[in-house]
Tab-separated table of C-alpha atoms and ligand atoms in Angstrom:
chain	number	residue	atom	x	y	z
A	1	UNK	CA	6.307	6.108	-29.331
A	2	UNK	CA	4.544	5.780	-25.662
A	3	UNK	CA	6.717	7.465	-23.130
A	4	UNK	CA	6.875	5.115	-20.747
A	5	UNK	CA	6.521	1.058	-21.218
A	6	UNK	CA	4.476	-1.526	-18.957
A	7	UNK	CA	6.354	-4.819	-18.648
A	8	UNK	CA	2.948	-6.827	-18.662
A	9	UNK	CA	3.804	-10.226	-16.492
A	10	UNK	CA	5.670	-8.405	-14.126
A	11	UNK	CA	3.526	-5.087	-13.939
A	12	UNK	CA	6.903	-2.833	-13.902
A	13	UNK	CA	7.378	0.459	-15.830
A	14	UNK	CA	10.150	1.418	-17.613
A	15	UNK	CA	11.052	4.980	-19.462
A	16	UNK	CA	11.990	8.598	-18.909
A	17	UNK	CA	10.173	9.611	-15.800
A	18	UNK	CA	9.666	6.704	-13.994
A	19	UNK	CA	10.535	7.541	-10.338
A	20	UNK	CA	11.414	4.123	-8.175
A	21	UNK	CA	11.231	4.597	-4.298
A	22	UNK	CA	12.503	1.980	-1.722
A	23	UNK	CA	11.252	1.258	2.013
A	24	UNK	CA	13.161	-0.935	4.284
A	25	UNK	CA	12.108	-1.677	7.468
A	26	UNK	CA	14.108	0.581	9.069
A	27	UNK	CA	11.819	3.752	7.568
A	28	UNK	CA	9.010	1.708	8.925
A	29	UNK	CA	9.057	3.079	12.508
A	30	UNK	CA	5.827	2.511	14.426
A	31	UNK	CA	3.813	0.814	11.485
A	32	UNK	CA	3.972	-2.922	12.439
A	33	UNK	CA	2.491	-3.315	16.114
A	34	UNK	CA	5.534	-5.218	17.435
A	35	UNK	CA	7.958	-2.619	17.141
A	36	UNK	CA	10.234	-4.153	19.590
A	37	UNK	CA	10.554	-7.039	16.732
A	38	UNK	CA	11.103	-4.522	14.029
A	39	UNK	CA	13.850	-2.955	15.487
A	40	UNK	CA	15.092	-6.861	16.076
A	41	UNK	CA	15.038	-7.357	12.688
A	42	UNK	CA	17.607	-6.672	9.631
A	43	UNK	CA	17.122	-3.401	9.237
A	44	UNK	CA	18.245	-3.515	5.868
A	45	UNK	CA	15.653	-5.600	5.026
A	46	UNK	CA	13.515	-4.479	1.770
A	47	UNK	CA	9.661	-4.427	2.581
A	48	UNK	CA	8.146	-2.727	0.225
A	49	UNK	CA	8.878	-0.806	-3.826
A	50	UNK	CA	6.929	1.747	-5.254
A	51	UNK	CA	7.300	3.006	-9.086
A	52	UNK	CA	5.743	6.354	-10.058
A	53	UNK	CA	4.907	7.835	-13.336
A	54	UNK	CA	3.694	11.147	-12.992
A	55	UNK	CA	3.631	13.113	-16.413
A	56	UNK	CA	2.243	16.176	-14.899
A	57	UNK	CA	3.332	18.596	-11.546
A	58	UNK	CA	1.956	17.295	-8.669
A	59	UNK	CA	-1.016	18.624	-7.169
A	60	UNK	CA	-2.052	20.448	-10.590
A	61	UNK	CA	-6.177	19.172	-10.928
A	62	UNK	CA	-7.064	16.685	-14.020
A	63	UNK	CA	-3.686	14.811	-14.113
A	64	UNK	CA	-3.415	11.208	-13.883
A	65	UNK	CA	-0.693	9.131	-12.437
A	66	UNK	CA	0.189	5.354	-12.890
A	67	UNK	CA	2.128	3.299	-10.418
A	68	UNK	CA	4.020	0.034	-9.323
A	69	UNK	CA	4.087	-1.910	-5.990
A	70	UNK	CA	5.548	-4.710	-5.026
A	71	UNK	CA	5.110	-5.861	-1.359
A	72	UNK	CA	8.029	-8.485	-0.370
A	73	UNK	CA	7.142	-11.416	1.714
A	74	UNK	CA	6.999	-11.175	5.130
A	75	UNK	CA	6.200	-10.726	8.677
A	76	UNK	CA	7.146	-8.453	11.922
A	77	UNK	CA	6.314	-11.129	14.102
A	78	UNK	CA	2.628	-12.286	12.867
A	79	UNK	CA	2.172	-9.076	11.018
A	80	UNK	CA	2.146	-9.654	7.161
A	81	UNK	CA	4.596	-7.104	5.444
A	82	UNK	CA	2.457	-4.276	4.252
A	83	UNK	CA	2.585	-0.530	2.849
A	84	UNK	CA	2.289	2.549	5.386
A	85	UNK	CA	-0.967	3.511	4.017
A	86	UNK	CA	-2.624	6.995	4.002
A	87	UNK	CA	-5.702	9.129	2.595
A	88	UNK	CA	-5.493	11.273	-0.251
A	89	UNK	CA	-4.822	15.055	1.052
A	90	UNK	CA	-7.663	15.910	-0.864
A	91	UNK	CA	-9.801	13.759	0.398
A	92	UNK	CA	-12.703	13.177	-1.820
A	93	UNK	CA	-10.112	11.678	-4.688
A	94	UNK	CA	-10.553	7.697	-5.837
A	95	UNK	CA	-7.701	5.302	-6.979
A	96	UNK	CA	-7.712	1.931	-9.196
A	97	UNK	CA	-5.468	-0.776	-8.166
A	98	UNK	CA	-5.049	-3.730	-9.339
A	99	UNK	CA	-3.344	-7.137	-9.060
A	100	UNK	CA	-0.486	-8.566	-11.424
A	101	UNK	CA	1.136	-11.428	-9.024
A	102	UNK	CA	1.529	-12.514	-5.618
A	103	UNK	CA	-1.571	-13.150	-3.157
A	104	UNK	CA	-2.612	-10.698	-0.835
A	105	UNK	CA	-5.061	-7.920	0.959
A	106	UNK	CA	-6.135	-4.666	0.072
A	107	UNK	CA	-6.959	-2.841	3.634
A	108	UNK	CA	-9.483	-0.370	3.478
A	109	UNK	CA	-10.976	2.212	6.507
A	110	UNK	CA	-13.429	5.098	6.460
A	111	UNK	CA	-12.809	8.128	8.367
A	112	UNK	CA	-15.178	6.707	11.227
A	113	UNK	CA	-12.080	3.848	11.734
A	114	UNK	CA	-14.285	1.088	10.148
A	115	UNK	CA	-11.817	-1.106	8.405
A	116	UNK	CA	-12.677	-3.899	5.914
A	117	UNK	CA	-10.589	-5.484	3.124
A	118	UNK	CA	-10.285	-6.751	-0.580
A	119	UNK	CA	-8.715	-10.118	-1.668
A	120	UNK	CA	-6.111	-9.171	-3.964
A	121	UNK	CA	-5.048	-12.579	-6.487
A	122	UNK	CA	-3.661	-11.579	-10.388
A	123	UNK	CA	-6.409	-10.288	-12.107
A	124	UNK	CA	-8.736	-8.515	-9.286
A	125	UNK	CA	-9.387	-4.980	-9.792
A	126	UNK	CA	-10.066	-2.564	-7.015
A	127	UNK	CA	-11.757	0.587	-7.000
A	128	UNK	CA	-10.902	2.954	-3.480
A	129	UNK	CA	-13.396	5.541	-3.183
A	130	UNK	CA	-13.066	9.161	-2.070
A	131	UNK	CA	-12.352	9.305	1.468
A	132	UNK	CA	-11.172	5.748	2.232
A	133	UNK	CA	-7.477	4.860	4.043
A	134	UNK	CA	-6.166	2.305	1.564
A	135	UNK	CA	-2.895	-0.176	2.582
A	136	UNK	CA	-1.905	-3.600	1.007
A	137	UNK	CA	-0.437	-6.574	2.950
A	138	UNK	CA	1.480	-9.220	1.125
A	139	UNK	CA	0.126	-12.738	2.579
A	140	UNK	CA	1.738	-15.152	0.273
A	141	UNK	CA	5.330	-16.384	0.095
A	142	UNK	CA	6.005	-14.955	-3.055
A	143	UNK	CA	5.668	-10.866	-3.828
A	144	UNK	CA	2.641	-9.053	-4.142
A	145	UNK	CA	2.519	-6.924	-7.279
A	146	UNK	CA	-0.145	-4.240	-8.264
A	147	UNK	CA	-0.596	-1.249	-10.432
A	148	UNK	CA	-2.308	1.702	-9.699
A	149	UNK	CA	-3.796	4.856	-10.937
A	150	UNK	CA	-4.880	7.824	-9.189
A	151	UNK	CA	-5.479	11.583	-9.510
A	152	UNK	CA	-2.615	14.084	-10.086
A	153	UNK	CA	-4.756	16.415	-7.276
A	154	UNK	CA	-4.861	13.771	-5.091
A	155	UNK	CA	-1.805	14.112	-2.351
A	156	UNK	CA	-0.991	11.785	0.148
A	157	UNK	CA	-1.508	12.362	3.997
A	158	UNK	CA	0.365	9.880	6.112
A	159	UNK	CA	0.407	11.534	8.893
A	160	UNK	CA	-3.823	10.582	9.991
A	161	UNK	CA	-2.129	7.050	9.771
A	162	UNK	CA	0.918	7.286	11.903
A	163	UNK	CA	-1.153	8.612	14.606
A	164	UNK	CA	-4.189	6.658	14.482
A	165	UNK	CA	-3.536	3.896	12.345
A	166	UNK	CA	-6.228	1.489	10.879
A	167	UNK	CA	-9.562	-0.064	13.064
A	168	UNK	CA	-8.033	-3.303	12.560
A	169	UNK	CA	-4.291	-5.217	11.426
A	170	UNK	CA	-3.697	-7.813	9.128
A	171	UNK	CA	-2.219	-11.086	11.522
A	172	UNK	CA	-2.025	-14.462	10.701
A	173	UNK	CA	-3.778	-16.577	12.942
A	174	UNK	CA	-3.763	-20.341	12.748
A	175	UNK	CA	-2.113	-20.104	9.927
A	176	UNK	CA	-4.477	-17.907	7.497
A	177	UNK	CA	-4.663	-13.820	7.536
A	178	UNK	CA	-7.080	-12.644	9.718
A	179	UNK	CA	-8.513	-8.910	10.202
A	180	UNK	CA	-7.819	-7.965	14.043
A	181	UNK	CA	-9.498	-5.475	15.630
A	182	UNK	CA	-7.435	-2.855	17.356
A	183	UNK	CA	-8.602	-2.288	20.986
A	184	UNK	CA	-10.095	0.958	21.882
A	185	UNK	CA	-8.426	2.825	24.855
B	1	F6R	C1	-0.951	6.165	-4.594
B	1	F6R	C2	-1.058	4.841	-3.955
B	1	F6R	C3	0.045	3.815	-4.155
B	1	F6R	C4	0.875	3.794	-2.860
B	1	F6R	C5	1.923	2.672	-2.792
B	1	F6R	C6	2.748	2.708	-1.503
B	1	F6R	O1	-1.983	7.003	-4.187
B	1	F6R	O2	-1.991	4.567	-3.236
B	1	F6R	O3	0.845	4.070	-5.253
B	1	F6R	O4	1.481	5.056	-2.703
B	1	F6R	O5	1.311	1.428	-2.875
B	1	F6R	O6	1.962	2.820	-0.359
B	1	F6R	P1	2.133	4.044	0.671
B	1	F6R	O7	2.103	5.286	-0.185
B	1	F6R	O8	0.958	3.940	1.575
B	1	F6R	O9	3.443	3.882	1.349
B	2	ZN	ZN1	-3.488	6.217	-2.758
């Protein structure tokens, strides 16, 4: 008997170990470039999910772990709802994701701030190299679900992020998700 079970259609894990994490907006602070509508809006409000099965002690090299996210619909003002993003602490480590449901954007940046992205529809498979930011925006009306796998070594450093973000946000513009480029100061 497998440890833990993948629901296939809806890309959720089920079992002993399966960790589930919740962010509402309010744990958001500072990621969305309106702020002043974040803090307008219900604070209550569930952006994003995150399921985490990780069979061996973090940090400890050779490991693999396998996740769920699911991205809510959404927008702080014409921001699509997206995750916090971050590097891996140890840098040089890849990830898979890939797409079960929803519609959406895999945002990707280098450590030079060059930021590009990846369609995400059911199906497309995405391979994040060593030393690239990673984030997902949800830009449909329905959720955005993906799985993931990633190195047990890997680590995750937000804290490059919260101060100097991505190169460029995820808007909708006329009506379709655009990349914007963030103004240098
Ligand atoms: C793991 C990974 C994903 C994300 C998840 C939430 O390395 O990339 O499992 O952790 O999609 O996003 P963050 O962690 O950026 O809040
Ligand atoms: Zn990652």
């Amino acid at each position: 008997m497998p440890t833990i079970q993948l629901e296939i259609t809806s890309g959720k894990l089920a079992g002993e170990g399966v960790i589930t994490a919740q962010k509402k907006l309010s744990q958001l602070e500072n990621v969305f470039q309106d702020e002043a509508t974040r803090k307008s809006m219900d604070q209550d409000q569930l952006i994003y999910e995150v399921q985490a099965y990780m069979p061996v002690e973090e940090g400890k090299e050779g490991g693999l772990y396998f996740g769920n996210s699911t991205i809510f619909p959404g927008k702080v003002n014409n921001e699509y709802f997206m995750t916090r993003g971050h590097f891996h602490t140890k840098l040089d480590t890849a990830e898979y994701y890939w797409c079960i449901q929803g519609k959406g954007a895999l945002i990707l940046m280098d450590e030079e701030g060059k930021t590009w992205l990846e369609e995400m529809t059911p199906g497309s498979v995405h391979y994040i190299p060593g030393k690239i930011a990673h984030r997902v925006a949800n830009t449909g009306d329905e959720k955005l679900v993906f799985n993931a796998c990633w190195p047990s070594e890997a680590g995750h450093d937000y804290a490059t992020i919260e101060k100097d973000g991505f190169g460029a946000r995820l808007m909708e513009v006329d009506g379709k998700p655009q990349l914007v480029q963030n103004k240098k100061e």
